[in-house]
Structures are given as C-alpha cells and as structure tokens.
Amino acid sequence: MTLPLPIRDPGESADQAFNVPLEPDIFDSVHGIATAQIRALTPARIFQRRSGTSLATSELLSFQLDLGRARDAVQAALQPASFLPELNRALSGRASAVLLHSAARDRREYLQRPDLGRVLDAASAGVLQQRARSIAPAVDRSSLAIVIADGLSALGVERNACPLVAALLPLLPADAWQLQPVCVVEQGRVAVGDEIGQLLRADMLLMLIGERPGLSSPDSLGAYITWKPLLGRNDAERNCISNIRAGGLVPELAAMRIAALMQEATRLQLTGVALKESSLPLEAGQ
Amino acid sequence: MKFQHTIGDITHSFSSLRELLAVATPFRSGDALAGIVARSAEHRVAAQYALADVPLNHFLSEQVVLYEIDEVTRLIVDSHDHAAFAPIASLTVGEFRDWLLSDDATSKRLAELAPGITPEMAAAVSKLMRIQDLILVARKINVVTRFRTTVGLPGRLSARLQPNHPTDAMSGIAAATLDGLLLGSGDAVIGINPVGDNPATVTGILRMLDTLRQRFEIPAQTCVLAHITTQLEALRLGAPIDLLFQSIAGTQRANSSFGIDLSLLDEACAAALALNRGAPCADGSVGTNVMYFETGQGSALSANAHLGVDGKAVDQQTLEARAYAVARRYNPMLVNTVVGFIGPEYLYDGKQITRAALEDHFCGKLLGLPMGCDVCYTNHAEADQDDMDSLLTLLGTAGVNYVMGVPGADDVMLNYQSTSFHDALYLRRVLGLRPAPEFEKWLAGDHFARLRMESRSPALLLQGVAS
C-alpha cells in the first residue's frame, strides 16, 4: 500500500523550528527499492513513512495492531478444556496431565504479586501431594518433572508447548528418564516449578512458560531447566532457552537443545551458570 | 528516633526514618509487594505531615541502610559537603519544599547546594511534592556535561540513538543508526544494548560506529551497554571506547547482584578518562564526562537487596535516589532512569510510571546529575503510547537532558516500548527545543548533507561501514 506523500512547502529546505533539515522524499516511492533494501536489514521499525515529523497513519496503525496483539496475549487465559486433551495426545501415554493453579487468583493479582505466582494454592498443593504418594521412586534412571505455566503469554503455551513436548519425548529414552505427571499451572511463574519438582521428588525440572510478549513476538515460549528443583532455587541455578515460536527458535530445534542440555546436566549433576550450552556438541539450533 | 503526627484523636507513630519515608510515599505496586505501604490514605498523609516536620540535619544522623554493612551509605555520609549544606541546615523537610519552590532558589543557588543534599533528603522532599512541583524545581536546575557534544544546556533536548538488533547484526545496527541520524537523534550518545556480552561483540560494534562517526565527522559519542567488566576487557584489547556504561542501584547488595562495587567503578572511570577521547566542545572546553549510568525504581527489591536498618524494606524511590549518590561520584556524562522497564509488579500503570519518572528526574537533578529518562513500558504494564506521550511532554517541560530514540519506539532486542526519533522531534518542535550545539551545527553542515546524499544508495553506504 502506498500513501500519498506528505504535502510540503517546496521552498522549505529545513525545519527551523527544530533545526533538522528533514527530506521526506529521500525514501519516497521513487526510492522505494532503496527503502525496502534497508528495511530488510533489521526487524526494527526504520525508515517509516511520516507526515511532518510524525508517523504516517499506516505506520501508526501497524504499531497499534502489534501492541494490541501483545497486550491481548498478556491478558489471555489458558483454555484447559482444549489444551489438556491436546497435551495428553502429545504425551502419547508416557505421562498424564494434571491441572493446577498458583496462589495468584487472577491476572491482576498475578501481575502485581510475583510471590503468589511462585507457589501453588492450597487445593493444588493437596492434589499434587496425593499424586506424589502413588509415584514409585525412579531406579537407575532420572526422574523428570515437566511443568507448563501460562506465564505472561498463554498464547505462547497454546501454540508451542504441545509441539515442543511431542518433539522432545522421542529424545528422552524411557530407560533413561522416568516422566512424572505433567503439571499445567494457571497464573504460574518460573519458580512454581521448584515447589512442584520438590513435591514430585524430581531429579530434573523442565519448566515451559509463556514469555513476556514483544510487539513482534506475542506467542513466545521459554524453557527453564533446573537440576534437583527445591523451593528457593534462584535463576542463576537454571538454564534458559528463550524465544521458542514459529518465527523464532522452532519447537523441533528447541527440543534438541533442551534434550542435549538435560543430558549434560545429568552427567554434571548441575544446572545454572556452570552448565554452558556452547560447550555442548550440538547438531542443530545454533 | 520516633516520629508521630496526631489527626483528631488518633496519633500515628513511625518507629524509624525508614518507616516514615516508606509510609509517606505515594502508592506504587513495588512498595505494596515489599509490604511497606500506608494502611490508608489518611495514614499516608499523617506520615507526610510528620515527614514535613523532620529537620534536614536529622538525615545526617539517622540512616535508612546500615552504615557498617553498606558502602553506598558510607559514600553518602562520608562525602557529604557540610559547607554546601549550610544554607539549608536549619530547615525542615516541609520548609525545604517551600524554599525550593520560592524565587530564592535560583539556578545558581541550587547548583551550589547539590553536594550538600543527600539522596534521602531529596527523596523525602519529593514525597511532599506534586507533579507540578517536581517539574517547576527541576526546570530551574541545569546540569551540563560534555564529551564530543554538550548535553543539558537550557533550551536544548538531546536524544540517545538506540539502534538495537536481536542478533547484533552489524548491518541492522548500522541501518537503524542511519535512520536515527537522518532524523536528528544521537546527540546524547549512540548506544547499543548488545545481545552478546563479550569483548569481541563490544569491539565489533564500537569499531563500526567509530568508522561511521569519523567518515561523516559526527559530533557524537558511542557506547555499547555490555557489563562494565566486558567493556573494560574490550578497552584493554584496543576497542574505541568513548563512554563506559553500567547499571547501578542504591544498595551495596543490589550493586553486588549486578556484579559491581565502587572500587570497580573507580577503576573503570579512571581507565576511560585516561583514553582522552573527548573533543573540544562549543564553549571551547574539552569533554571529560566519560560515564553513563542507568537506574530504575524497583531494582533493589527485584534483587532482594532492599532491606534497611531495622530489617524491613526501604521504599523503592528512596533506594533509587541512593543510586544517584553512586552516579555523582563519577561526574557522569549521562544518567537515566529506565522507568517503566522493570514491570507492573513495581510500577503498575501509566500513573505510577509517570510520577516515578518525574521523581527520579527531580531527585537526580537536585543531587547534581545530568538526568535523562527512558520513557518506557512493557507489554504487561497498564500503559500505552498515550501515557508515554504525556510523560514525554511533562519531562520536556521539566527540562530533561535527553530521551531515547528507538526506531518506531519498538525495541526489537529488549522487547519493550520506549520513545522514537519522531517522538524526540515532536518534543523539540512543540517546546521549541534544539539539539546539542555541536550536533545542531553538524545537522546544518556539509557532512550531514553528504550523509543524506549517500543515503540515497543505502546498500553502498552500509557496505562501506558495516562490512
């Protein structure tokens, strides 16, 4: 779509009011090829069309659309009725999904009280304790707790969590990994995985959580892995793989990186700053 | 010391200066998270009454963070200039507010007073001020700094060009830099937040920017905002370092969580000064302000490094003001609060972000710092571009030294919204503000004309710079 050029007094070579000699015609339709070339160099909003010193309407609305999508993603709620069956299909019998809720009652409380998003509410803790009693201890293999939380983008979870789990499971042989019930947490933050991992007596925690939406990425998923999850673990004791989404790190490649990290973490018996992904023999995902 | 104020038949008591400052603070979500907000609106005003009666010299004897265990407190106490403080030594906090608003408080007197004011005094008086008070007083204070440009002169507004790229691609950074320059941004600094925090990345970006700067004789300074130890490593390897950047906070523990302390900053500042890369500026003096600091309310709480003398939380605004004591030790070129970056658990909405930004700008200027502001928000805060436009306009009125210029206000690396090149031009236009004098001259000269001409073939231009 091409907008008409801003109308300008041809005698006006510089805008004296702010002392910048603007030339609206540098990147106009005559030089459209040049504009397209340079805009292709970065996802940043450069060489935007303008009127005077302000953005042209098309540029303004494009920004507002992306902002609206990002803000919708923050407010969106996970839909367990559709998500849980899809997750169970992705798990293909290796584990079953459990729905839990953090102590943050709603989005508003979640956004203002990060401490509440880091712990389960009483009912969920009770449910999980009951499940934990019926789990046999892992012998000769590592126990893995996968936790999926809405975080700041339920959209990121709905679009990417199941494809990621489906791609990851074949990389985790049953003779090496015992899967615990996969916990889906509403209004959850990263650290809620620690409480869950501890209750399930897991050796390894894989936390999948919706990331803070950017204007160009409302649906991004983050993966945090933590060896021996315990209440009170800090972020320096985890490893993170970020930007998992169709337009970023695709779930299939993310699964390979996560599997490689978890394998190395199990060998070293640690996660965090001492575990460097760059030292891993990765076949993909760089 | 115990503070109290009686309203009707209820006496409100406050057991420490820390508690008094916390309860007197206008509501914000970070203080609620820390569990220190007023029980009611009346409780808050009672604290403000009590705070108004506290003599300023009491702040020299009661600290909010323990002297023995916190080097920021030691810096504040040990570097306090009693001679500069003398003119206001007999005032209470309330009387100090009245004096600041009076015509006695001239630009010259305010500048002379700065070394005598402690961060806690600045925070205290700001808690009794409305937004128009914060603007009126800050506007009287001119803090001017120089490197290759002069920033902070009255009637001027500079912009940091922030051409970040999600993978540090040189051509992408160069393309965004070109756009910003053509729109008159970059006179505060051309500063990039890198993805990769390593000396090779820092050096690569700095060399590219330095090539561009020299080729078009741009009066500007550049900076790559990696960790300061990474920048120092790059400096030792010969990178063209203009300004050294670091995030700082108001307690020793919070700074420690950033991996810094005062001795490291001392070393860094000395190393940058020794490079002598500043240039003669418009008034003929050579620029020697070499440090760039960023701060923001809530950073100490988010690092769990926010506790005060009685083991309870210090309010986030007082801790922010304490970060300015760290900054002023180094005569920085630039200091800005990144006000809305930290998220809604600290500043929930546009209203809280707006007040916090104007408090930070006021406190920084009162303490003698060249304050700019990253007018910004994240997508999970209750804020949008309308809130940013309002705040930008208020800050321009308050005389802010600089704001950010991010392409289209959308930082594609840090995933937040700031202000754009166009926003800076809007503010210059509506308030009649001009760029830094050296930069203004460059914009009107042959080198800028050449840059515009070569921009008609951007691929060729960037090939020469970013290959």
JSON list of N, CA, C and O in Angstrom, two decimals, chain B residues 23-65:
[
{"chain": "B", "resi": 23, "resn": "VAL", "atom": "N", "xyz": [5.99, 5.01, 54.43]},
{"chain": "B", "resi": 23, "resn": "VAL", "atom": "CA", "xyz": [4.55, 5.26, 54.56]},
{"chain": "B", "resi": 23, "resn": "VAL", "atom": "C", "xyz": [4.17, 6.55, 53.85]},
{"chain": "B", "resi": 23, "resn": "VAL", "atom": "O", "xyz": [3.06, 6.68, 53.31]},
{"chain": "B", "resi": 24, "resn": "ALA", "atom": "N", "xyz": [5.09, 7.52, 53.82]},
{"chain": "B", "resi": 24, "resn": "ALA", "atom": "CA", "xyz": [4.79, 8.81, 53.19]},
{"chain": "B", "resi": 24, "resn": "ALA", "atom": "C", "xyz": [4.81, 8.75, 51.66]},
{"chain": "B", "resi": 24, "resn": "ALA", "atom": "O", "xyz": [4.43, 9.70, 50.99]},
{"chain": "B", "resi": 25, "resn": "THR", "atom": "N", "xyz": [5.26, 7.64, 51.09]},
{"chain": "B", "resi": 25, "resn": "THR", "atom": "CA", "xyz": [5.42, 7.54, 49.63]},
{"chain": "B", "resi": 25, "resn": "THR", "atom": "C", "xyz": [4.09, 7.36, 48.92]},
{"chain": "B", "resi": 25, "resn": "THR", "atom": "O", "xyz": [3.30, 6.50, 49.31]},
{"chain": "B", "resi": 26, "resn": "PRO", "atom": "N", "xyz": [3.82, 8.16, 47.89]},
{"chain": "B", "resi": 26, "resn": "PRO", "atom": "CA", "xyz": [2.63, 7.92, 47.07]},
{"chain": "B", "resi": 26, "resn": "PRO", "atom": "C", "xyz": [2.59, 6.46, 46.62]},
{"chain": "B", "resi": 26, "resn": "PRO", "atom": "O", "xyz": [3.63, 5.86, 46.34]},
{"chain": "B", "resi": 27, "resn": "PHE", "atom": "N", "xyz": [1.39, 5.88, 46.53]},
{"chain": "B", "resi": 27, "resn": "PHE", "atom": "CA", "xyz": [1.26, 4.44, 46.30]},
{"chain": "B", "resi": 27, "resn": "PHE", "atom": "C", "xyz": [1.92, 3.97, 45.01]},
{"chain": "B", "resi": 27, "resn": "PHE", "atom": "O", "xyz": [1.77, 4.58, 43.96]},
{"chain": "B", "resi": 28, "resn": "ARG", "atom": "N", "xyz": [2.62, 2.86, 45.13]},
{"chain": "B", "resi": 28, "resn": "ARG", "atom": "CA", "xyz": [3.12, 2.15, 43.93]},
{"chain": "B", "resi": 28, "resn": "ARG", "atom": "C", "xyz": [3.20, 0.67, 44.26]},
{"chain": "B", "resi": 28, "resn": "ARG", "atom": "O", "xyz": [3.41, 0.30, 45.43]},
{"chain": "B", "resi": 29, "resn": "SER", "atom": "N", "xyz": [3.06, -0.17, 43.23]},
{"chain": "B", "resi": 29, "resn": "SER", "atom": "CA", "xyz": [2.89, -1.60, 43.48]},
{"chain": "B", "resi": 29, "resn": "SER", "atom": "C", "xyz": [4.13, -2.23, 44.11]},
{"chain": "B", "resi": 29, "resn": "SER", "atom": "O", "xyz": [4.02, -3.16, 44.90]},
{"chain": "B", "resi": 30, "resn": "GLY", "atom": "N", "xyz": [5.34, -1.72, 43.81]},
{"chain": "B", "resi": 30, "resn": "GLY", "atom": "CA", "xyz": [6.56, -2.31, 44.37]},
{"chain": "B", "resi": 30, "resn": "GLY", "atom": "C", "xyz": [6.62, -2.19, 45.88]},
{"chain": "B", "resi": 30, "resn": "GLY", "atom": "O", "xyz": [7.07, -3.11, 46.57]},
{"chain": "B", "resi": 31, "resn": "ASP", "atom": "N", "xyz": [6.16, -1.08, 46.40]},
{"chain": "B", "resi": 31, "resn": "ASP", "atom": "CA", "xyz": [6.15, -0.92, 47.85]},
{"chain": "B", "resi": 31, "resn": "ASP", "atom": "C", "xyz": [5.08, -1.81, 48.49]},
{"chain": "B", "resi": 31, "resn": "ASP", "atom": "O", "xyz": [5.27, -2.29, 49.61]},
{"chain": "B", "resi": 32, "resn": "ALA", "atom": "N", "xyz": [3.98, -2.03, 47.77]},
{"chain": "B", "resi": 32, "resn": "ALA", "atom": "CA", "xyz": [2.96, -2.96, 48.28]},
{"chain": "B", "resi": 32, "resn": "ALA", "atom": "C", "xyz": [3.54, -4.37, 48.31]},
{"chain": "B", "resi": 32, "resn": "ALA", "atom": "O", "xyz": [3.35, -5.12, 49.27]},
{"chain": "B", "resi": 33, "resn": "LEU", "atom": "N", "xyz": [4.27, -4.72, 47.25]},
{"chain": "B", "resi": 33, "resn": "LEU", "atom": "CA", "xyz": [4.91, -6.03, 47.19]},
{"chain": "B", "resi": 33, "resn": "LEU", "atom": "C", "xyz": [5.88, -6.22, 48.36]},
{"chain": "B", "resi": 33, "resn": "LEU", "atom": "O", "xyz": [5.98, -7.30, 48.94]},
{"chain": "B", "resi": 34, "resn": "ALA", "atom": "N", "xyz": [6.57, -5.15, 48.72]},
{"chain": "B", "resi": 34, "resn": "ALA", "atom": "CA", "xyz": [7.53, -5.20, 49.83]},
{"chain": "B", "resi": 34, "resn": "ALA", "atom": "C", "xyz": [6.84, -5.10, 51.19]},
{"chain": "B", "resi": 34, "resn": "ALA", "atom": "O", "xyz": [7.49, -5.24, 52.23]},
{"chain": "B", "resi": 35, "resn": "GLY", "atom": "N", "xyz": [5.53, -4.85, 51.19]},
{"chain": "B", "resi": 35, "resn": "GLY", "atom": "CA", "xyz": [4.77, -4.84, 52.44]},
{"chain": "B", "resi": 35, "resn": "GLY", "atom": "C", "xyz": [4.96, -3.60, 53.30]},
{"chain": "B", "resi": 35, "resn": "GLY", "atom": "O", "xyz": [4.89, -3.67, 54.52]},
{"chain": "B", "resi": 36, "resn": "ILE", "atom": "N", "xyz": [5.21, -2.44, 52.67]},
{"chain": "B", "resi": 36, "resn": "ILE", "atom": "CA", "xyz": [5.52, -1.25, 53.46]},
{"chain": "B", "resi": 36, "resn": "ILE", "atom": "C", "xyz": [4.63, -0.06, 53.14]},
{"chain": "B", "resi": 36, "resn": "ILE", "atom": "O", "xyz": [4.92, 1.06, 53.55]},
{"chain": "B", "resi": 37, "resn": "VAL", "atom": "N", "xyz": [3.53, -0.27, 52.42]},
{"chain": "B", "resi": 37, "resn": "VAL", "atom": "CA", "xyz": [2.70, 0.89, 52.06]},
{"chain": "B", "resi": 37, "resn": "VAL", "atom": "C", "xyz": [1.82, 1.32, 53.23]},
{"chain": "B", "resi": 37, "resn": "VAL", "atom": "O", "xyz": [1.57, 0.57, 54.17]},
{"chain": "B", "resi": 38, "resn": "ALA", "atom": "N", "xyz": [1.33, 2.54, 53.15]},
{"chain": "B", "resi": 38, "resn": "ALA", "atom": "CA", "xyz": [0.42, 3.08, 54.17]},
{"chain": "B", "resi": 38, "resn": "ALA", "atom": "C", "xyz": [-0.82, 2.20, 54.29]},
{"chain": "B", "resi": 38, "resn": "ALA", "atom": "O", "xyz": [-1.28, 1.64, 53.30]},
{"chain": "B", "resi": 39, "resn": "ARG", "atom": "N", "xyz": [-1.35, 2.12, 55.52]},
{"chain": "B", "resi": 39, "resn": "ARG", "atom": "CA", "xyz": [-2.57, 1.33, 55.75]},
{"chain": "B", "resi": 39, "resn": "ARG", "atom": "C", "xyz": [-3.77, 1.99, 55.08]},
{"chain": "B", "resi": 39, "resn": "ARG", "atom": "O", "xyz": [-4.74, 1.35, 54.73]},
{"chain": "B", "resi": 40, "resn": "SER", "atom": "N", "xyz": [-3.75, 3.30, 54.97]},
{"chain": "B", "resi": 40, "resn": "SER", "atom": "CA", "xyz": [-4.88, 4.04, 54.39]},
{"chain": "B", "resi": 40, "resn": "SER", "atom": "C", "xyz": [-4.35, 5.34, 53.81]},
{"chain": "B", "resi": 40, "resn": "SER", "atom": "O", "xyz": [-3.20, 5.73, 54.07]},
{"chain": "B", "resi": 41, "resn": "ALA", "atom": "N", "xyz": [-5.21, 6.03, 53.07]},
{"chain": "B", "resi": 41, "resn": "ALA", "atom": "CA", "xyz": [-4.80, 7.32, 52.52]},
{"chain": "B", "resi": 41, "resn": "ALA", "atom": "C", "xyz": [-4.51, 8.31, 53.66]},
{"chain": "B", "resi": 41, "resn": "ALA", "atom": "O", "xyz": [-3.58, 9.11, 53.58]},
{"chain": "B", "resi": 42, "resn": "GLU", "atom": "N", "xyz": [-5.31, 8.21, 54.73]},
{"chain": "B", "resi": 42, "resn": "GLU", "atom": "CA", "xyz": [-5.08, 9.11, 55.87]},
{"chain": "B", "resi": 42, "resn": "GLU", "atom": "C", "xyz": [-3.74, 8.81, 56.55]},
{"chain": "B", "resi": 42, "resn": "GLU", "atom": "O", "xyz": [-3.00, 9.72, 56.92]},
{"chain": "B", "resi": 43, "resn": "HIS", "atom": "N", "xyz": [-3.44, 7.53, 56.70]},
{"chain": "B", "resi": 43, "resn": "HIS", "atom": "CA", "xyz": [-2.16, 7.10, 57.28]},
{"chain": "B", "resi": 43, "resn": "HIS", "atom": "C", "xyz": [-0.99, 7.69, 56.48]},
{"chain": "B", "resi": 43, "resn": "HIS", "atom": "O", "xyz": [-0.02, 8.19, 57.04]},
{"chain": "B", "resi": 44, "resn": "ARG", "atom": "N", "xyz": [-1.12, 7.68, 55.14]},
{"chain": "B", "resi": 44, "resn": "ARG", "atom": "CA", "xyz": [-0.06, 8.22, 54.29]},
{"chain": "B", "resi": 44, "resn": "ARG", "atom": "C", "xyz": [0.12, 9.72, 54.53]},
{"chain": "B", "resi": 44, "resn": "ARG", "atom": "O", "xyz": [1.25, 10.21, 54.68]},
{"chain": "B", "resi": 45, "resn": "VAL", "atom": "N", "xyz": [-0.99, 10.45, 54.61]},
{"chain": "B", "resi": 45, "resn": "VAL", "atom": "CA", "xyz": [-0.89, 11.90, 54.80]},
{"chain": "B", "resi": 45, "resn": "VAL", "atom": "C", "xyz": [-0.34, 12.22, 56.20]},
{"chain": "B", "resi": 45, "resn": "VAL", "atom": "O", "xyz": [0.44, 13.16, 56.37]},
{"chain": "B", "resi": 46, "resn": "ALA", "atom": "N", "xyz": [-0.71, 11.39, 57.18]},
{"chain": "B", "resi": 46, "resn": "ALA", "atom": "CA", "xyz": [-0.15, 11.59, 58.53]},
{"chain": "B", "resi": 46, "resn": "ALA", "atom": "C", "xyz": [1.38, 11.47, 58.47]},
{"chain": "B", "resi": 46, "resn": "ALA", "atom": "O", "xyz": [2.11, 12.26, 59.09]},
{"chain": "B", "resi": 47, "resn": "ALA", "atom": "N", "xyz": [1.86, 10.48, 57.71]},
{"chain": "B", "resi": 47, "resn": "ALA", "atom": "CA", "xyz": [3.31, 10.31, 57.57]},
{"chain": "B", "resi": 47, "resn": "ALA", "atom": "C", "xyz": [3.92, 11.52, 56.85]},
{"chain": "B", "resi": 47, "resn": "ALA", "atom": "O", "xyz": [5.02, 11.97, 57.19]},
{"chain": "B", "resi": 48, "resn": "GLN", "atom": "N", "xyz": [3.19, 12.06, 55.88]},
{"chain": "B", "resi": 48, "resn": "GLN", "atom": "CA", "xyz": [3.72, 13.23, 55.15]},
{"chain": "B", "resi": 48, "resn": "GLN", "atom": "C", "xyz": [3.78, 14.45, 56.08]},
{"chain": "B", "resi": 48, "resn": "GLN", "atom": "O", "xyz": [4.74, 15.22, 56.03]},
{"chain": "B", "resi": 49, "resn": "TYR", "atom": "N", "xyz": [2.76, 14.61, 56.93]},
{"chain": "B", "resi": 49, "resn": "TYR", "atom": "CA", "xyz": [2.82, 15.68, 57.94]},
{"chain": "B", "resi": 49, "resn": "TYR", "atom": "C", "xyz": [4.04, 15.50, 58.84]},
{"chain": "B", "resi": 49, "resn": "TYR", "atom": "O", "xyz": [4.79, 16.45, 59.10]},
{"chain": "B", "resi": 50, "resn": "ALA", "atom": "N", "xyz": [4.23, 14.27, 59.34]},
{"chain": "B", "resi": 50, "resn": "ALA", "atom": "CA", "xyz": [5.36, 14.01, 60.24]},
{"chain": "B", "resi": 50, "resn": "ALA", "atom": "C", "xyz": [6.69, 14.23, 59.52]},
{"chain": "B", "resi": 50, "resn": "ALA", "atom": "O", "xyz": [7.63, 14.80, 60.08]},
{"chain": "B", "resi": 51, "resn": "LEU", "atom": "N", "xyz": [6.75, 13.79, 58.27]},
{"chain": "B", "resi": 51, "resn": "LEU", "atom": "CA", "xyz": [7.98, 13.96, 57.49]},
{"chain": "B", "resi": 51, "resn": "LEU", "atom": "C", "xyz": [8.29, 15.44, 57.26]},
{"chain": "B", "resi": 51, "resn": "LEU", "atom": "O", "xyz": [9.45, 15.86, 57.31]},
{"chain": "B", "resi": 52, "resn": "ALA", "atom": "N", "xyz": [7.24, 16.23, 57.02]},
{"chain": "B", "resi": 52, "resn": "ALA", "atom": "CA", "xyz": [7.43, 17.66, 56.77]},
{"chain": "B", "resi": 52, "resn": "ALA", "atom": "C", "xyz": [8.10, 18.34, 57.97]},
{"chain": "B", "resi": 52, "resn": "ALA", "atom": "O", "xyz": [8.81, 19.34, 57.81]},
{"chain": "B", "resi": 53, "resn": "ASP", "atom": "N", "xyz": [7.90, 17.78, 59.19]},
{"chain": "B", "resi": 53, "resn": "ASP", "atom": "CA", "xyz": [8.46, 18.40, 60.39]},
{"chain": "B", "resi": 53, "resn": "ASP", "atom": "C", "xyz": [9.86, 17.90, 60.73]},
{"chain": "B", "resi": 53, "resn": "ASP", "atom": "O", "xyz": [10.48, 18.38, 61.69]},
{"chain": "B", "resi": 54, "resn": "VAL", "atom": "N", "xyz": [10.39, 16.93, 59.98]},
{"chain": "B", "resi": 54, "resn": "VAL", "atom": "CA", "xyz": [11.73, 16.40, 60.30]},
{"chain": "B", "resi": 54, "resn": "VAL", "atom": "C", "xyz": [12.79, 17.40, 59.84]},
{"chain": "B", "resi": 54, "resn": "VAL", "atom": "O", "xyz": [12.79, 17.82, 58.68]},
{"chain": "B", "resi": 55, "resn": "PRO", "atom": "N", "xyz": [13.69, 17.81, 60.76]},
{"chain": "B", "resi": 55, "resn": "PRO", "atom": "CA", "xyz": [14.77, 18.71, 60.34]},
{"chain": "B", "resi": 55, "resn": "PRO", "atom": "C", "xyz": [15.70, 18.01, 59.34]},
{"chain": "B", "resi": 55, "resn": "PRO", "atom": "O", "xyz": [16.01, 16.83, 59.50]},
{"chain": "B", "resi": 56, "resn": "LEU", "atom": "N", "xyz": [16.14, 18.75, 58.33]},
{"chain": "B", "resi": 56, "resn": "LEU", "atom": "CA", "xyz": [17.05, 18.14, 57.34]},
{"chain": "B", "resi": 56, "resn": "LEU", "atom": "C", "xyz": [18.31, 17.60, 58.00]},
{"chain": "B", "resi": 56, "resn": "LEU", "atom": "O", "xyz": [18.85, 16.58, 57.58]},
{"chain": "B", "resi": 57, "resn": "ASN", "atom": "N", "xyz": [18.79, 18.29, 59.06]},
{"chain": "B", "resi": 57, "resn": "ASN", "atom": "CA", "xyz": [20.04, 17.80, 59.64]},
{"chain": "B", "resi": 57, "resn": "ASN", "atom": "C", "xyz": [19.86, 16.47, 60.37]},
{"chain": "B", "resi": 57, "resn": "ASN", "atom": "O", "xyz": [20.82, 15.78, 60.68]},
{"chain": "B", "resi": 58, "resn": "HIS", "atom": "N", "xyz": [18.58, 16.08, 60.63]},
{"chain": "B", "resi": 58, "resn": "HIS", "atom": "CA", "xyz": [18.36, 14.74, 61.21]},
{"chain": "B", "resi": 58, "resn": "HIS", "atom": "C", "xyz": [18.81, 13.64, 60.25]},
{"chain": "B", "resi": 58, "resn": "HIS", "atom": "O", "xyz": [19.23, 12.55, 60.67]},
{"chain": "B", "resi": 59, "resn": "PHE", "atom": "N", "xyz": [18.74, 13.93, 58.95]},
{"chain": "B", "resi": 59, "resn": "PHE", "atom": "CA", "xyz": [19.13, 12.93, 57.94]},
{"chain": "B", "resi": 59, "resn": "PHE", "atom": "C", "xyz": [20.63, 12.62, 58.00]},
{"chain": "B", "resi": 59, "resn": "PHE", "atom": "O", "xyz": [21.08, 11.62, 57.45]},
{"chain": "B", "resi": 60, "resn": "LEU", "atom": "N", "xyz": [21.39, 13.49, 58.66]},
{"chain": "B", "resi": 60, "resn": "LEU", "atom": "CA", "xyz": [22.83, 13.25, 58.78]},
{"chain": "B", "resi": 60, "resn": "LEU", "atom": "C", "xyz": [23.13, 12.29, 59.93]},
{"chain": "B", "resi": 60, "resn": "LEU", "atom": "O", "xyz": [24.21, 11.71, 59.99]},
{"chain": "B", "resi": 61, "resn": "SER", "atom": "N", "xyz": [22.15, 12.10, 60.85]},
{"chain": "B", "resi": 61, "resn": "SER", "atom": "CA", "xyz": [22.42, 11.23, 61.99]},
{"chain": "B", "resi": 61, "resn": "SER", "atom": "C", "xyz": [21.65, 9.90, 61.93]},
{"chain": "B", "resi": 61, "resn": "SER", "atom": "O", "xyz": [22.04, 8.94, 62.56]},
{"chain": "B", "resi": 62, "resn": "GLU", "atom": "N", "xyz": [20.54, 9.86, 61.18]},
{"chain": "B", "resi": 62, "resn": "GLU", "atom": "CA", "xyz": [19.81, 8.58, 61.08]},
{"chain": "B", "resi": 62, "resn": "GLU", "atom": "C", "xyz": [19.81, 8.10, 59.64]},
{"chain": "B", "resi": 62, "resn": "GLU", "atom": "O", "xyz": [19.33, 8.79, 58.74]},
{"chain": "B", "resi": 63, "resn": "GLN", "atom": "N", "xyz": [20.34, 6.89, 59.43]},
{"chain": "B", "resi": 63, "resn": "GLN", "atom": "CA", "xyz": [20.40, 6.34, 58.07]},
{"chain": "B", "resi": 63, "resn": "GLN", "atom": "C", "xyz": [19.29, 5.32, 57.85]},
{"chain": "B", "resi": 63, "resn": "GLN", "atom": "O", "xyz": [18.77, 4.75, 58.81]},
{"chain": "B", "resi": 64, "resn": "VAL", "atom": "N", "xyz": [18.92, 5.10, 56.59]},
{"chain": "B", "resi": 64, "resn": "VAL", "atom": "CA", "xyz": [17.90, 4.09, 56.31]},
{"chain": "B", "resi": 64, "resn": "VAL", "atom": "C", "xyz": [18.52, 2.72, 56.00]},
{"chain": "B", "resi": 64, "resn": "VAL", "atom": "O", "xyz": [17.87, 1.69, 56.13]},
{"chain": "B", "resi": 65, "resn": "VAL", "atom": "N", "xyz": [19.79, 2.73, 55.56]},
{"chain": "B", "resi": 65, "resn": "VAL", "atom": "CA", "xyz": [20.51, 1.48, 55.35]},
{"chain": "B", "resi": 65, "resn": "VAL", "atom": "C", "xyz": [21.79, 1.57, 56.18]},
{"chain": "B", "resi": 65, "resn": "VAL", "atom": "O", "xyz": [22.47, 2.61, 56.20]}
]
